Coordinates of C-alpha atoms and ligand atoms in Angstrom, one line a residue:
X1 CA 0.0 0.0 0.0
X2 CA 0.9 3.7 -0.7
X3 CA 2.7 5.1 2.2
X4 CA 2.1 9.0 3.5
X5 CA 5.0 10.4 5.8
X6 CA 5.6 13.9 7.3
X7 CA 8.4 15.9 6.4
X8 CA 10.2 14.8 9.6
X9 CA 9.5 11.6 8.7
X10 CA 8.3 10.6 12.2
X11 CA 4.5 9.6 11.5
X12 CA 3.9 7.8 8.5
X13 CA 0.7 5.4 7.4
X14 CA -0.6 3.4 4.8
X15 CA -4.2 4.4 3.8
X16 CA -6.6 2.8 2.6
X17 CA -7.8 5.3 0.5
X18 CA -6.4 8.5 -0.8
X19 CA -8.8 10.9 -1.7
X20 CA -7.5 14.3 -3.8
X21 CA -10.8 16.0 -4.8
X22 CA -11.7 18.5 -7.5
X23 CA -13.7 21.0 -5.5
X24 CA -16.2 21.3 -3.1
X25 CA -18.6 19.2 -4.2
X26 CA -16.5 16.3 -4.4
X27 CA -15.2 17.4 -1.0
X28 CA -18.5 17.5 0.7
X29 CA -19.5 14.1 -1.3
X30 CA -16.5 12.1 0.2
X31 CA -17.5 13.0 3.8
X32 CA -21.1 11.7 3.6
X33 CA -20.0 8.9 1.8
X34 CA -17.5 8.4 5.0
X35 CA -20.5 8.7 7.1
X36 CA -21.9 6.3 5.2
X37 CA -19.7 3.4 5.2
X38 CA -18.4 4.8 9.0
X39 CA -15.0 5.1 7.5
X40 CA -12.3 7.8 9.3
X41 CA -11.0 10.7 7.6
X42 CA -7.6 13.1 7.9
X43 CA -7.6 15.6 6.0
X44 CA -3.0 16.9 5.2
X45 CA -1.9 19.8 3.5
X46 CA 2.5 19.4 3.0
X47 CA 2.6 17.3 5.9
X48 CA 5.1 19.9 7.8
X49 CA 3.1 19.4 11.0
X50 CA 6.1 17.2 13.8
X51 CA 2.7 15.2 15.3
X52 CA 0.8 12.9 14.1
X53 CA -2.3 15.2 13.1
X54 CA -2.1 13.8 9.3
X55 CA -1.9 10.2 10.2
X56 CA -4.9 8.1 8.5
X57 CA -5.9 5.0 9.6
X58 CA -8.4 4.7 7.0
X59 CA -9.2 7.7 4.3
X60 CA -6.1 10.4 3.3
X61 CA -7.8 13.9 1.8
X62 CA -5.1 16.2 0.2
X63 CA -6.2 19.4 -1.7
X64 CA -3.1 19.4 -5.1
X65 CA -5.9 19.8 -6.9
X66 CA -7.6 22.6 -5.4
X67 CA -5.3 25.1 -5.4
X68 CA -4.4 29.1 -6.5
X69 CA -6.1 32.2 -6.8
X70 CA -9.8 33.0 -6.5
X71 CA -10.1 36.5 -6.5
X72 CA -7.7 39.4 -5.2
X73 CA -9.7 42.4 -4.0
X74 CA -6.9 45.7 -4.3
X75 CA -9.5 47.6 -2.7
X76 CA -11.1 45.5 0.5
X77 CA -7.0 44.1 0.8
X78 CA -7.7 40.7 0.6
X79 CA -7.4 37.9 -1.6
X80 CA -9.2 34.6 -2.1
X81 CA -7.2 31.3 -2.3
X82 CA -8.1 27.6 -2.4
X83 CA -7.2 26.0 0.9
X84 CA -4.3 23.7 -0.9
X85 CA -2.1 26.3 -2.1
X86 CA 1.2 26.7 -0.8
X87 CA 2.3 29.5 1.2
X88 CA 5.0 29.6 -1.5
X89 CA 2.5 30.0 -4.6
X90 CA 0.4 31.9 -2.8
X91 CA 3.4 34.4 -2.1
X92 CA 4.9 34.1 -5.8
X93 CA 1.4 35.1 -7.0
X94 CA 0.7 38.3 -5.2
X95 CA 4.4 39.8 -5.2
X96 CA 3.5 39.5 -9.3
X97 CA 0.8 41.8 -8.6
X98 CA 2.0 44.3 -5.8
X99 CA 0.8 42.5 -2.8
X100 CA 2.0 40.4 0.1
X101 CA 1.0 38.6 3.2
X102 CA 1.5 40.8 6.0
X103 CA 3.7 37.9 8.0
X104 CA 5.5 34.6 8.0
X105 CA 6.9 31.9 9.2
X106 CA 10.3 30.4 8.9
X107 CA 9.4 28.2 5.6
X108 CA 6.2 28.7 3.1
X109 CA 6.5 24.9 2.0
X110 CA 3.1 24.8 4.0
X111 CA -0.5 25.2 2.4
X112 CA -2.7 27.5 3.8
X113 CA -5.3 25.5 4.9
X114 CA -2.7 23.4 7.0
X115 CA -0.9 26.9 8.3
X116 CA -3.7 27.6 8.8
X117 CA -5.1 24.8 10.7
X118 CA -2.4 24.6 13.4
X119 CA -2.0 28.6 13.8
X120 CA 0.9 28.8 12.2
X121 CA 3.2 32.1 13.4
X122 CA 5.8 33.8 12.5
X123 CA 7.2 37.2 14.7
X124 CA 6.3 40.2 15.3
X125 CA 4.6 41.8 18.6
X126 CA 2.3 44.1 16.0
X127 CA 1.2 40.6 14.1
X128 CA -1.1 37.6 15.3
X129 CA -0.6 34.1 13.9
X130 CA -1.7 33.4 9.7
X131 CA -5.0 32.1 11.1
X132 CA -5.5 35.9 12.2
X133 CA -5.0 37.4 9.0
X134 CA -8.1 34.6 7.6
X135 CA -10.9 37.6 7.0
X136 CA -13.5 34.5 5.6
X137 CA -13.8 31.0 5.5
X138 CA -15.3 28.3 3.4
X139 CA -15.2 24.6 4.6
X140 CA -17.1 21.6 4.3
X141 CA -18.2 20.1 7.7
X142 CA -17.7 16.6 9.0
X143 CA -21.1 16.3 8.2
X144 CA -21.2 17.4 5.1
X145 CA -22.8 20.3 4.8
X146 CA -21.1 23.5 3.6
X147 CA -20.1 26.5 6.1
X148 CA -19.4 30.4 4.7
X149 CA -18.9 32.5 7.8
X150 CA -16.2 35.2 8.0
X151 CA -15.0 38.3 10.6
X152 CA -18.3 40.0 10.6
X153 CA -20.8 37.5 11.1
X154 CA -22.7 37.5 14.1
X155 CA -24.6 34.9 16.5
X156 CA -23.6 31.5 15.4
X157 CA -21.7 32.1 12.8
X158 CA -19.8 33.9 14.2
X159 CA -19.0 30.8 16.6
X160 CA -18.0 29.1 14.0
X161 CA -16.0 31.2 12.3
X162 CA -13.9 31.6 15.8
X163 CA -13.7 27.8 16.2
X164 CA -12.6 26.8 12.5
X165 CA -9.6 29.4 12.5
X166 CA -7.6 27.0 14.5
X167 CA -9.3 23.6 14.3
X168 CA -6.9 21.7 13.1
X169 CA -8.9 19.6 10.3
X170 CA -11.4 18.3 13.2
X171 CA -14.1 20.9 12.3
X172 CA -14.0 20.3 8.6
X173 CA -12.2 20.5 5.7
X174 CA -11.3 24.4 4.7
X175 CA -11.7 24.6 1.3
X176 CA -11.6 28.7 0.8
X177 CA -9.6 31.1 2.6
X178 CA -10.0 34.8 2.1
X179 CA -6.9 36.7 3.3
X180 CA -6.0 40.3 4.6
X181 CA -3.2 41.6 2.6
X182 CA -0.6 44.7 2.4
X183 CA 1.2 46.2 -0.9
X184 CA 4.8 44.2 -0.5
X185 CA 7.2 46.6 1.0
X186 CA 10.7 46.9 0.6
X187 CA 11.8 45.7 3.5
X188 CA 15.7 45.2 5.1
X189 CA 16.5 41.9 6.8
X190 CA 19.6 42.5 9.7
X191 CA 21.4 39.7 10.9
X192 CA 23.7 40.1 13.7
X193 CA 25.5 38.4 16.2
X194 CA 25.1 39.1 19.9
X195 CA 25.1 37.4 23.5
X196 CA 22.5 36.1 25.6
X197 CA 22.6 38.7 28.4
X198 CA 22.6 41.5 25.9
X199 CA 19.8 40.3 24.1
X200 CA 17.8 39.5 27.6
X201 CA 18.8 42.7 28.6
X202 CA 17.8 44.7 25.6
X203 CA 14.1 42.7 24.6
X204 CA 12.0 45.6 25.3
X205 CA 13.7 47.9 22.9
X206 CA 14.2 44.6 20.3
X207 CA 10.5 44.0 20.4
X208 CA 9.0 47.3 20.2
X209 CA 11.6 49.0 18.0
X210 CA 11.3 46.7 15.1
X211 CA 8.6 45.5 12.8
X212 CA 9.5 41.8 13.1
X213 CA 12.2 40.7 15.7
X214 CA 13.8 37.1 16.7
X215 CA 16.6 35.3 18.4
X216 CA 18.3 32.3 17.9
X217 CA 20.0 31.4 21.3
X218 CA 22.6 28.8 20.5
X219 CA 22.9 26.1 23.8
X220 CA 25.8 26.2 25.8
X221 CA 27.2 29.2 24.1
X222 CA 26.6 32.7 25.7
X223 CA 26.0 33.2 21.9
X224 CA 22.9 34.3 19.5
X225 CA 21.6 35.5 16.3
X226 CA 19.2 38.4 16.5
X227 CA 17.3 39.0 13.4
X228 CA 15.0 42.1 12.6
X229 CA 12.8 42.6 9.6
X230 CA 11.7 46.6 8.8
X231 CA 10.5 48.7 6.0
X232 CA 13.1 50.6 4.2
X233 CA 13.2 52.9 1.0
X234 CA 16.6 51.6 0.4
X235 CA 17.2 49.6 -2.7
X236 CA 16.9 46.2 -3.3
X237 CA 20.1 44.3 -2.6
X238 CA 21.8 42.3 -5.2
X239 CA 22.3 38.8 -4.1
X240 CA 25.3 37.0 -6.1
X241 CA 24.4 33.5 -7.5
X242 CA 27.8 33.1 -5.4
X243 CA 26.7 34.3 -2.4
X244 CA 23.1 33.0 -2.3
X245 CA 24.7 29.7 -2.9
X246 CA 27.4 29.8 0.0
X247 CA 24.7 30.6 2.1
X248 CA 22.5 28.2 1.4
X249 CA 25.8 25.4 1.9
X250 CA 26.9 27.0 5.5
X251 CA 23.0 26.8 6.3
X252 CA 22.3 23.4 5.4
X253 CA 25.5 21.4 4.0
X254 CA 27.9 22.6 6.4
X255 CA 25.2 22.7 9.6
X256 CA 23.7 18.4 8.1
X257 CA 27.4 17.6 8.7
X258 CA 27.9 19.2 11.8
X259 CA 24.9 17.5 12.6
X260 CA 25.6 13.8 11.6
X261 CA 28.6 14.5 13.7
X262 CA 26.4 15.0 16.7
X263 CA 24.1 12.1 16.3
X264 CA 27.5 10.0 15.9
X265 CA 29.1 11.6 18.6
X266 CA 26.7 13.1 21.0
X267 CA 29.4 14.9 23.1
X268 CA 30.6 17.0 20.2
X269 CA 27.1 18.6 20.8
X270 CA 27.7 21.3 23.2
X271 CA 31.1 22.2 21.0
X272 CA 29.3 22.9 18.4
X273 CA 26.7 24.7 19.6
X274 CA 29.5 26.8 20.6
X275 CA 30.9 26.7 17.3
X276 CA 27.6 27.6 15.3
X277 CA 27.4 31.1 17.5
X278 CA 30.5 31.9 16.7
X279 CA 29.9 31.9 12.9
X280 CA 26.5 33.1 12.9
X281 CA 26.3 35.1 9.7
X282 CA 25.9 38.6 9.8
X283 CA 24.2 40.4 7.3
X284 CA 22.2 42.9 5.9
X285 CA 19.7 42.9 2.4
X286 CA 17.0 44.6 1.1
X287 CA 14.2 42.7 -0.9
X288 CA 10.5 42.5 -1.1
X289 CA 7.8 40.0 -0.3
X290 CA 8.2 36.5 1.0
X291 CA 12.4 36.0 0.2
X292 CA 13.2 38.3 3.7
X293 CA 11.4 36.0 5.6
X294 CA 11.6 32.1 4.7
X295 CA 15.0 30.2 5.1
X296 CA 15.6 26.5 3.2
X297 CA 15.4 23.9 5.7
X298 CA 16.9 20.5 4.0
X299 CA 18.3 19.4 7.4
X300 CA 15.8 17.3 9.2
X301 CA 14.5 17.8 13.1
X302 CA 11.9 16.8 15.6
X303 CA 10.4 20.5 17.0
X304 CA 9.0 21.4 20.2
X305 CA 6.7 25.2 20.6
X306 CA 4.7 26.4 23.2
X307 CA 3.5 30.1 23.6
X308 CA 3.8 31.5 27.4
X309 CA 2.8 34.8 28.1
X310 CA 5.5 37.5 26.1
X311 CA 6.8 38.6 29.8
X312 CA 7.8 35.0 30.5
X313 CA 10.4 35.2 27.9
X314 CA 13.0 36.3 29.8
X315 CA 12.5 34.3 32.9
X316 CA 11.4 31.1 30.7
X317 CA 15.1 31.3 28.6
X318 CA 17.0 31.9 32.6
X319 CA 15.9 28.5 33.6
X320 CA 16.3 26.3 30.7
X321 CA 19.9 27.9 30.6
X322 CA 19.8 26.8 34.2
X323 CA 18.4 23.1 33.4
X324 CA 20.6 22.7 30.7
X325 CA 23.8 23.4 32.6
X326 CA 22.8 20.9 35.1
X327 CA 21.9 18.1 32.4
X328 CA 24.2 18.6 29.9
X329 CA 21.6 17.3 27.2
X330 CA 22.9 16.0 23.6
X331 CA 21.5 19.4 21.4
X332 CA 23.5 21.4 19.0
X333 CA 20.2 23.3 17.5
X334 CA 19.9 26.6 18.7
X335 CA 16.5 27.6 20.8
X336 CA 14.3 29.9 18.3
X337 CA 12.2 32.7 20.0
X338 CA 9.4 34.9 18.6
X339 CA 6.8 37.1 19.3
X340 CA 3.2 37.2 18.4
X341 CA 0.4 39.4 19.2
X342 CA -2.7 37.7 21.2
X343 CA -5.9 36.7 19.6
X344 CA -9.2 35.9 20.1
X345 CA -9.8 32.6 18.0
X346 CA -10.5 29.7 20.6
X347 CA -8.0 27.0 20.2
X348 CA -5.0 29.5 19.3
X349 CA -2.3 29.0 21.4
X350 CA -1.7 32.7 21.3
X351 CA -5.7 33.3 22.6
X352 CA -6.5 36.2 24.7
X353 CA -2.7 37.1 25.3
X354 CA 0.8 38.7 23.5
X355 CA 2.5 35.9 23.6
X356 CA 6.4 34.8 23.7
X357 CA 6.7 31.5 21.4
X358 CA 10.1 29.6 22.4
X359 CA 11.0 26.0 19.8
X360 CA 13.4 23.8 20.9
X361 CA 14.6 21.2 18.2
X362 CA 16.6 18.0 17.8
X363 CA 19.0 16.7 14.8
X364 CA 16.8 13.7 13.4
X365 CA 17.9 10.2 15.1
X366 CA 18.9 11.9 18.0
X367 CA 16.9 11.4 21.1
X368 CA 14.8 14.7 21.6
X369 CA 11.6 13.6 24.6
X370 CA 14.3 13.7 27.6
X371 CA 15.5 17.4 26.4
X372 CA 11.9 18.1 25.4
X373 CA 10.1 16.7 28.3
X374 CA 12.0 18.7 30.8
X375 CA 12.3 21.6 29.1
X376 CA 8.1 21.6 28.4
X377 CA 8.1 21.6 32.6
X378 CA 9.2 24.9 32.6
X379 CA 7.4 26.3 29.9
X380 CA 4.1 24.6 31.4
X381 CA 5.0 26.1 34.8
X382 CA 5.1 29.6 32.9
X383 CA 1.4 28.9 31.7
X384 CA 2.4 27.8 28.4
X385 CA 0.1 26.4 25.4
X386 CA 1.8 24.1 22.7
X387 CA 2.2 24.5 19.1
X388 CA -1.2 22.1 17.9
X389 CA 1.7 21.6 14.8
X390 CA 5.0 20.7 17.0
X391 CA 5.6 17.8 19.5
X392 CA 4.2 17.6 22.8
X393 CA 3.3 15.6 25.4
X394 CA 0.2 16.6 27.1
X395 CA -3.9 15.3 26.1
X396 CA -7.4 16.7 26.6
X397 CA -8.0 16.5 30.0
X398 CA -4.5 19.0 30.5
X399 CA -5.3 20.9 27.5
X400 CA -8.5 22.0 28.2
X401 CA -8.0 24.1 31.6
X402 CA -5.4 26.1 29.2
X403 CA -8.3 27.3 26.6
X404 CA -11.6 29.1 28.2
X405 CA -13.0 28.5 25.2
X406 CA -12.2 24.7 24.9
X407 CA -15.9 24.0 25.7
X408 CA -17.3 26.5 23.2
X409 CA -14.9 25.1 20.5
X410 CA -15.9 20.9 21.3
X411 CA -19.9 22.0 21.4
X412 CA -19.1 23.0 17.6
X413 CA -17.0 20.3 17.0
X414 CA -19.5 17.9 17.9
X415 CA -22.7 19.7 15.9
X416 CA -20.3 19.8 12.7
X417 CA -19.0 16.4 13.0
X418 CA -21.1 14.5 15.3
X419 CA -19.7 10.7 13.9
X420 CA -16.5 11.7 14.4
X421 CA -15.4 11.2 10.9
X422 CA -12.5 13.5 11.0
X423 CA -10.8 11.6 13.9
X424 CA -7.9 9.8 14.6
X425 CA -6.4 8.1 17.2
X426 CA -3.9 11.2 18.4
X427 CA -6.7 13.3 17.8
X428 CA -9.0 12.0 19.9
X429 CA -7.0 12.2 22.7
X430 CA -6.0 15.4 22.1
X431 CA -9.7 16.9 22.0
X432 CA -11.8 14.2 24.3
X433 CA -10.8 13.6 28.0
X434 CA -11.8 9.6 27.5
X435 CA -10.1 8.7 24.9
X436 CA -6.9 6.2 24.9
Ligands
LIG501 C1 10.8 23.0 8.6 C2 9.6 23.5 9.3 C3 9.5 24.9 9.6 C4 8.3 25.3 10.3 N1 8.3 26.6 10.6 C5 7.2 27.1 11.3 C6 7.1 28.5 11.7 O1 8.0 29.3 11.4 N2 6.0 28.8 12.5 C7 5.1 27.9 12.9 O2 4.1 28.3 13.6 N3 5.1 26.6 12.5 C8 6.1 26.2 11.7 N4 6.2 24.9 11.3 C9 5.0 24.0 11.6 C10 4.0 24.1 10.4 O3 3.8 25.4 9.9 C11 2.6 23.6 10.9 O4 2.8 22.3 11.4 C12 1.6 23.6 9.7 O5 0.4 23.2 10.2 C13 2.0 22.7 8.6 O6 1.2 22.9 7.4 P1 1.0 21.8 6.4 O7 0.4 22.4 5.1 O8 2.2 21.0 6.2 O9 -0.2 21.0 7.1 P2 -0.2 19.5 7.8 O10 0.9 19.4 8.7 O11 -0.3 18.5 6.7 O12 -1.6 19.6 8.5 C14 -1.7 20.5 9.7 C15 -3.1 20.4 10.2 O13 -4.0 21.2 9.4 C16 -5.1 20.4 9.0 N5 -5.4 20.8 7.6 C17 -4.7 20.8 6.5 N6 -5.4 21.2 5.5 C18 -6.6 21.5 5.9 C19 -7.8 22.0 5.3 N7 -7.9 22.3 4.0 N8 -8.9 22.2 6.1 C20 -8.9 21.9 7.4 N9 -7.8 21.4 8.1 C21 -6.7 21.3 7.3 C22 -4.6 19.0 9.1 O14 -5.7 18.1 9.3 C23 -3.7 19.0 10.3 O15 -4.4 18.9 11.5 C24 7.3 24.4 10.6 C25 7.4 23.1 10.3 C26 8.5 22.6 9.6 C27 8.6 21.2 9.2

């Protein structure tokens, strides 16, 4: 049988159907005939999500055939795109015509409706998650019937509209998503290397004096990389075959064979960590649209995300430096940290708070749950929500004294899908207290 993996390459199955539908209506015909037969469904977009969301035990839905442009509105600022698009074509396709999305993440290898789905982020403390910038939403419901709310809907719909944003394909399957766009900017990406103390010190000013702000803090290195994205009427910088190609080899040649170094030898690890600070690259280039904010990322790792509240940063980043001094765990990857601004769409992990959002990742083949398990500790004892999209350890009963809406979002979940045809096993317990 055909096998589905995700890109880490740590959930894979062997459905027993794979569905890729034309539209809609072929969409909304495949769930009732689910319903019918009481078959299970998943529903994937590029399979970038680190747990096992997309894992079908019976019926695979992907959407390659219901993708690109619907309709881009110049003057509401938003465009229309079917849910299977990439982030990538979706990007390509409104740079062409002025346009951009107003934030990112680190890759756009993702389709919307799956980015969508998990509440994707990328930083910023003036910008909420991609599922924020969704204005309107089309899906077809576990039950097969079709849903069109949006933003300004009222009452019920309005319900629903709150509860598909991030529903992670247990609400239905999007199939239309209308967007909130800006004209693409030139904007002027700054790389830079710094220390973790300075960068501790100086958050604040990082965070509110730039558009888009990060840090990479590399582990057992006083080292990081602080990156900042902000509009500029400079030009746009040249980038050199040469130079675009030397920086793609130091970001993923070079790093895959420090990497299989690590795996082989776990106790290079900590060196070269060290090592990785010290040639963070430090740069500085003007361009437009999606280029500033997306990296390749050909070498392959297991991910851990939780938000805490954007205070805990500081305090969150103090004690892991603490923990990791005391265990001395195998991890060469540096600690990523972002900023989003809070929400108000139930199941976001950013959801009535600014939030700090802290990833921790592991070389593939390396053992990441004894790094990850203590490290979520701390980031549970700051209050902290994980990524729906990234590894973590904890199931309904835990999850649902972290959402106040958790109630409101299952009550919709159960009218739109009441067989619990968009289910799996890992779902289930992630969303129902009984399940095993
Ligand atoms: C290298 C890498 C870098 C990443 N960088 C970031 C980052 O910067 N920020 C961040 O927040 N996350 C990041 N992620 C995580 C990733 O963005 C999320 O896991 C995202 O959900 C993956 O999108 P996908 O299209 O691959 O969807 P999948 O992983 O295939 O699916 C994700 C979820 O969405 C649901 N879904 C998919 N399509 C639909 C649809 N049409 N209707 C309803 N539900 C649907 C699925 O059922 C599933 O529950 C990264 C992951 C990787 C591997």
């Amino acid at each position: 049988m055909k096998q589905w993996r995700n890109w880490a390459g740590n959930v894979r199955c062997e459905p027993e159907r794979w569905w890729e539908p034309e539209g809609e209506a072929d969409v909304a015909e495949l769930l009732r005939e689910a319903q019918r037969q009481g078959r299970k469904v998943r529903i994937v977009g590029s399979g970038h999500s680190f747990t096992p969301l997309g894992e079908a035990e019976e019926w695979l839905v992907r959407l390659p055939r219901m993708t690109g442009l619907v309709q881009l509105d110049e003057s509401a600022r938003t465009v229309t795109v079917r849910a299977g698009t990439t982030l990538r074509e979706l990007g390509g396709r409104l740079l062409e015509r002025g346009w951009a999305m107003e934030n990112l993440g680190d890759i756009d290898r993702q389709t919307i409706g799956g980015a969508v789905g998990t509440g994707t982020h990328g930083t910023g403390s003036g910008f909420g998650s991609l599922s924020t910038q969704v204005t309107a939403i089309r899906a077809v419901l576990g039950n097969g019937r079709i849903a069109e709310v949006s933003e300004g809907d009222t009452g019920e719909k309005q319900e629903m509209f709150k509860a598909l944003q991030v529903s992670f394909g247990t609400i239905g399957i999007m199939t239309e998503l209308t967007l909130r766009i800006v004209p693409a900017e030139r904007m002027r990406l700054a790389s830079f290397r710094s220390t973790l103390e300075e960068t501790l010190e100086r958050l604040e000013e990082y965070r509110s004096g730039n558009r888009h702000f990060e840090f990479f803090w590399f582990p057992y290195s006083g080292g990081t990389q602080v990156k900042t994205i902000n509009p500029t009427d400079a030009p746009v910088s040249k980038r050199g075959r040469w130079k675009e190609w030397s920086a793609y080899a130091v970001e993923n040649g070079l790093f895959w064979g420090m990497s299989e170094a690590c795996r082989i030898a776990p106790r290079l690890s900590a060196g070269i960590s060290r090592l990785s600070a010290r040639f963070v690259p430090v740069s500085d280039e003007v361009g437009r649209g999606p280029r500033l904010f997306v990296t390749p990322r050909h070498v392959k790792f297991m991910e851990m995300e939780y938000s805490v509240p954007a205070a805990a940063m500081r305090p969150v980043l103090l004690e892991m430096k603490r923990l990791l001094e005391r265990r001395r765990y195998s991890v060469h990857f540096p600690i990523e940290c972002r900023y989003v601004k809070g929400d108000d769409m139930w199941l976001s992990p950013a959801y009535g708070r600014d939030s700090a959002y802290i990833a921790l990742h592991m070389y593939k083949g390396m053992p990441y749950e004894p790094y990850f398990r203590d490290m979520e500790q701390i980031l549970l004892a700051y209050d902290g929500r994980p990524h729906w999209g990234k590894w973590h350890s904890r199931t309904a009963a835990q999850l649902a004294g972290m959402y106040p809406k958790w109630k409101d979002a299952a009550r919709i979940r159960e009218a739109a899908d009441p067989r619990g045809v968009l289910m799996n096993r890992y779902v289930a317990r992630l969303i129902s207290p009984t399940a095993r």
